[in-house]
């Protein structure tokens, strides 16, 4: 075989494999694995698989925190599955809060679009880092650290966040303690909170036990 033909036939063998390594759009019909969802067959993908429109609309803030997080993680936006990143939209009404929480699996960067957020995190040496964020400001929240955002202005706050993981995870401290069936006596023993305060918070956040 002439060298050019040999080269082209080798290239044609390689190309389908090369493109299948470029991305791994999640096949949500299959169960996730520790390294993410299995990939949708590349031959079934269209440009719509790499497109997501859900962040254009404010989330529902009619709730106790007066805030909404609208995620574009793998389950909502399967294209991020293989890319090591994801996004979300934050809507926080005046007086609203994204309560103290962590993302166990990803760093976070927040970009302010509208309004004012007081944001902060606590590192593992218990240093507290606080900022007031206005339009165009960016703050990062390192992986796994407790952090929060509170609307400290008079208008609804809008921010977009991005994570260094397609599935950063979200654990809200107050919900884990007072919105679960964590036995009250153990919460009191492990947090030094009073029985009355634990029962009050469980009443607000729906916990039992
Ligand atoms: C927003 O959430 C509240 C409380 O769950 C619900 O009653 C209301 O119908 C929701 N609004 C919209 C527009 O979905």
Short mmCIF file of C-alpha atoms and ligand atoms in Angstrom, two decimals:
data_model
loop_
_atom_site.label_atom_id
_atom_site.label_comp_id
_atom_site.label_asym_id
_atom_site.label_seq_id
_atom_site.Cartn_x
_atom_site.Cartn_y
_atom_site.Cartn_z
CA UNK A 1 0.00 0.00 0.00
CA UNK A 2 1.38 3.50 -0.87
CA UNK A 3 2.40 5.44 2.22
CA UNK A 4 -0.31 8.11 1.77
CA UNK A 5 -3.10 5.52 1.54
CA UNK A 6 -1.70 3.68 4.51
CA UNK A 7 -1.65 6.95 6.47
CA UNK A 8 -5.26 7.78 5.51
CA UNK A 9 -6.56 4.34 6.36
CA UNK A 10 -4.79 4.50 9.73
CA UNK A 11 -6.26 7.97 10.30
CA UNK A 12 -9.78 6.73 9.53
CA UNK A 13 -9.26 3.96 12.08
CA UNK A 14 -8.10 6.44 14.68
CA UNK A 15 -10.63 9.24 14.21
CA UNK A 16 -13.76 7.68 15.76
CA UNK A 17 -11.74 6.68 18.79
CA UNK A 18 -10.13 10.10 19.11
CA UNK A 19 -13.47 11.92 19.08
CA UNK A 20 -14.95 9.58 21.67
CA UNK A 21 -12.17 10.67 24.05
CA UNK A 22 -12.97 14.36 23.65
CA UNK A 23 -15.96 14.24 26.00
CA UNK A 24 -18.22 11.91 27.93
CA UNK A 25 -21.79 13.22 27.81
CA UNK A 26 -23.65 11.44 30.62
CA UNK A 27 -25.99 8.60 29.73
CA UNK A 28 -28.52 9.27 32.50
CA UNK A 29 -30.32 5.98 31.76
CA UNK A 30 -27.38 4.15 33.35
CA UNK A 31 -26.41 4.34 37.04
CA UNK A 32 -23.57 6.72 37.98
CA UNK A 33 -20.19 5.30 38.97
CA UNK A 34 -17.65 6.87 41.37
CA UNK A 35 -16.03 8.53 38.33
CA UNK A 36 -19.30 9.84 36.90
CA UNK A 37 -21.99 8.58 34.56
CA UNK A 38 -21.16 6.24 31.65
CA UNK A 39 -20.83 8.05 28.28
CA UNK A 40 -23.63 8.38 25.75
CA UNK A 41 -22.64 6.85 22.45
CA UNK A 42 -20.83 9.59 20.46
CA UNK A 43 -22.79 8.64 17.33
CA UNK A 44 -26.02 9.66 19.11
CA UNK A 45 -24.83 13.16 20.13
CA UNK A 46 -26.00 16.43 18.60
CA UNK A 47 -25.14 20.04 19.39
CA UNK A 48 -28.15 20.08 21.77
CA UNK A 49 -26.22 17.69 24.03
CA UNK A 50 -23.68 20.46 24.69
CA UNK A 51 -26.27 23.16 25.35
CA UNK A 52 -28.27 24.09 28.45
CA UNK A 53 -30.85 26.83 28.78
CA UNK A 54 -32.02 26.38 32.37
CA UNK A 55 -29.97 29.17 33.97
CA UNK A 56 -31.88 31.99 32.27
CA UNK A 57 -34.79 31.92 34.71
CA UNK A 58 -34.79 32.78 38.43
CA UNK A 59 -35.28 29.82 40.76
CA UNK A 60 -38.25 29.64 43.14
CA UNK A 61 -37.37 31.74 46.19
CA UNK A 62 -40.71 31.21 47.99
CA UNK A 63 -39.09 29.25 50.79
CA UNK A 64 -37.68 29.66 54.28
CA UNK A 65 -34.23 30.78 53.03
CA UNK A 66 -35.72 33.20 50.44
CA UNK A 67 -33.17 31.84 47.98
CA UNK A 68 -32.80 29.30 45.19
CA UNK A 69 -29.88 27.38 43.73
CA UNK A 70 -30.51 26.23 40.16
CA UNK A 71 -27.87 23.62 39.30
CA UNK A 72 -26.39 22.68 35.95
CA UNK A 73 -24.66 19.57 37.26
CA UNK A 74 -24.43 16.25 35.35
CA UNK A 75 -28.06 15.22 36.04
CA UNK A 76 -29.39 18.52 34.62
CA UNK A 77 -26.66 19.16 32.00
CA UNK A 78 -25.19 15.78 30.99
CA UNK A 79 -22.41 17.37 28.87
CA UNK A 80 -20.43 18.43 31.97
CA UNK A 81 -20.10 14.78 33.03
CA UNK A 82 -16.69 14.29 31.45
CA UNK A 83 -15.43 17.85 31.71
CA UNK A 84 -14.56 18.31 35.38
CA UNK A 85 -16.78 21.36 35.83
CA UNK A 86 -20.37 22.47 36.43
CA UNK A 87 -22.38 25.63 37.02
CA UNK A 88 -25.32 26.97 39.00
CA UNK A 89 -27.44 30.07 39.31
CA UNK A 90 -28.05 31.71 42.69
CA UNK A 91 -31.10 33.88 43.35
CA UNK A 92 -31.27 35.42 46.81
CA UNK A 93 -34.06 37.84 47.84
CA UNK A 94 -33.34 40.72 50.24
CA UNK A 95 -32.87 39.10 53.67
CA UNK A 96 -32.42 35.68 52.04
CA UNK A 97 -29.50 33.34 52.58
CA UNK A 98 -27.71 30.34 51.12
CA UNK A 99 -27.09 28.81 54.57
CA UNK A 100 -23.71 27.55 55.75
CA UNK A 101 -22.81 24.61 53.51
CA UNK A 102 -20.01 22.69 51.80
CA UNK A 103 -19.36 21.15 48.40
CA UNK A 104 -17.36 18.03 49.31
CA UNK A 105 -16.12 17.40 45.76
CA UNK A 106 -15.39 20.77 44.16
CA UNK A 107 -13.89 24.26 44.38
CA UNK A 108 -16.33 27.09 43.64
CA UNK A 109 -15.98 30.48 41.93
CA UNK A 110 -18.85 32.98 42.21
CA UNK A 111 -19.47 35.88 39.81
CA UNK A 112 -21.88 38.60 40.97
CA UNK A 113 -24.32 39.85 38.34
CA UNK A 114 -26.78 41.96 40.36
CA UNK A 115 -27.29 43.17 43.91
CA UNK A 116 -25.11 42.61 46.97
CA UNK A 117 -24.09 39.45 48.77
CA UNK A 118 -22.13 39.16 51.99
CA UNK A 119 -20.18 35.93 51.48
CA UNK A 120 -17.59 34.07 53.45
CA UNK A 121 -15.91 30.81 54.29
CA UNK A 122 -14.06 29.24 57.22
CA UNK A 123 -10.84 27.34 56.53
CA UNK A 124 -9.64 24.25 58.41
CA UNK A 125 -7.52 26.45 60.71
CA UNK A 126 -10.80 28.30 61.54
CA UNK A 127 -9.75 31.51 59.84
CA UNK A 128 -12.85 33.38 58.62
CA UNK A 129 -12.74 35.17 55.25
CA UNK A 130 -15.61 37.62 54.57
CA UNK A 131 -16.39 39.85 51.59
CA UNK A 132 -19.17 42.10 50.36
CA UNK A 133 -19.71 41.28 46.69
CA UNK A 134 -21.18 43.64 44.11
CA UNK A 135 -21.74 43.43 40.35
CA UNK A 136 -18.70 42.01 38.57
CA UNK A 137 -16.98 40.83 41.76
CA UNK A 138 -15.66 37.28 42.02
CA UNK A 139 -14.98 35.20 45.13
CA UNK A 140 -13.66 31.65 45.37
CA UNK A 141 -14.67 29.06 47.97
CA UNK A 142 -12.12 26.24 48.29
CA UNK A 143 -13.31 22.63 48.12
CA UNK A 144 -14.95 21.20 51.21
CA UNK A 145 -14.86 24.38 53.32
CA UNK A 146 -17.96 25.72 55.10
CA UNK A 147 -19.28 28.85 53.38
CA UNK A 148 -22.42 30.98 52.94
CA UNK A 149 -23.95 33.85 51.02
CA UNK A 150 -26.45 36.36 52.51
CA UNK A 151 -28.21 39.12 50.60
CA UNK A 152 -27.06 42.28 52.39
CA UNK A 153 -28.64 44.69 49.89
CA UNK A 154 -32.14 45.92 49.16
CA UNK A 155 -32.76 44.21 45.81
CA UNK A 156 -32.75 40.54 44.70
CA UNK A 157 -29.19 39.29 44.27
CA UNK A 158 -28.17 37.27 41.21
CA UNK A 159 -24.90 35.38 40.89
CA UNK A 160 -23.55 32.53 38.81
CA UNK A 161 -21.18 29.98 40.25
CA UNK A 162 -18.94 27.40 38.66
CA UNK A 163 -17.47 24.28 40.25
CA UNK A 164 -14.36 22.25 39.50
CA UNK A 165 -16.48 19.09 39.38
CA UNK A 166 -19.53 17.96 37.40
CA UNK A 167 -20.95 16.68 40.71
CA UNK A 168 -19.60 19.01 43.47
CA UNK A 169 -22.18 17.82 46.00
CA UNK A 170 -24.00 20.05 48.49
CA UNK A 171 -24.39 19.58 52.22
CA UNK A 172 -26.18 22.30 54.20
CA UNK A 173 -25.10 22.19 57.84
CA UNK A 174 -28.40 23.33 59.37
CA UNK A 175 -30.42 20.88 57.24
CA UNK A 176 -28.03 18.00 58.07
CA UNK A 177 -28.54 18.71 61.77
CA UNK A 178 -32.12 19.98 62.07
CA UNK A 179 -33.82 18.74 58.89
CA UNK A 180 -32.82 15.09 59.37
CA UNK A 181 -33.63 12.31 61.85
CA UNK A 182 -30.36 12.90 63.77
CA UNK A 183 -31.45 12.15 67.39
CA UNK A 184 -31.79 15.41 69.36
CA UNK A 185 -29.82 14.07 72.36
CA UNK A 186 -26.87 13.28 70.04
CA UNK A 187 -27.07 16.70 68.38
CA UNK A 188 -26.99 18.30 71.83
CA UNK A 189 -24.07 16.09 72.88
CA UNK A 190 -22.06 16.74 69.71
CA UNK A 191 -22.77 20.48 69.26
CA UNK A 192 -23.22 21.81 72.84
CA UNK A 193 -26.59 23.30 71.81
CA UNK A 194 -29.44 23.25 74.35
CA UNK A 195 -32.39 20.87 74.07
CA UNK A 196 -34.73 23.85 73.62
CA UNK A 197 -32.68 25.28 70.77
CA UNK A 198 -32.38 21.90 68.98
CA UNK A 199 -36.17 21.36 69.24
CA UNK A 200 -36.84 24.93 68.02
CA UNK A 201 -34.60 24.44 64.97
CA UNK A 202 -36.06 21.00 64.19
CA UNK A 203 -39.50 22.63 64.31
CA UNK A 204 -38.41 25.19 61.72
CA UNK A 205 -36.44 22.84 59.45
CA UNK A 206 -38.60 19.72 59.70
CA UNK A 207 -36.25 17.34 61.50
CA UNK A 208 -37.38 14.41 63.64
CA UNK A 209 -35.80 12.23 66.31
C1 LIG B 1 -42.66 28.10 44.53
O1 LIG B 1 -42.58 27.28 45.67
C2 LIG B 1 -43.74 27.38 46.51
C3 LIG B 1 -43.43 26.59 47.78
O2 LIG B 1 -43.02 25.29 47.48
C4 LIG B 1 -44.94 26.89 45.75
O3 LIG B 1 -46.09 27.00 46.57
C5 LIG B 1 -45.12 27.72 44.49
O4 LIG B 1 -46.17 27.21 43.72
C6 LIG B 1 -43.84 27.73 43.67
N1 LIG B 1 -43.99 28.69 42.58
C7 LIG B 1 -43.72 28.37 41.33
C8 LIG B 1 -43.88 29.47 40.34
O5 LIG B 1 -43.37 27.25 40.98
#
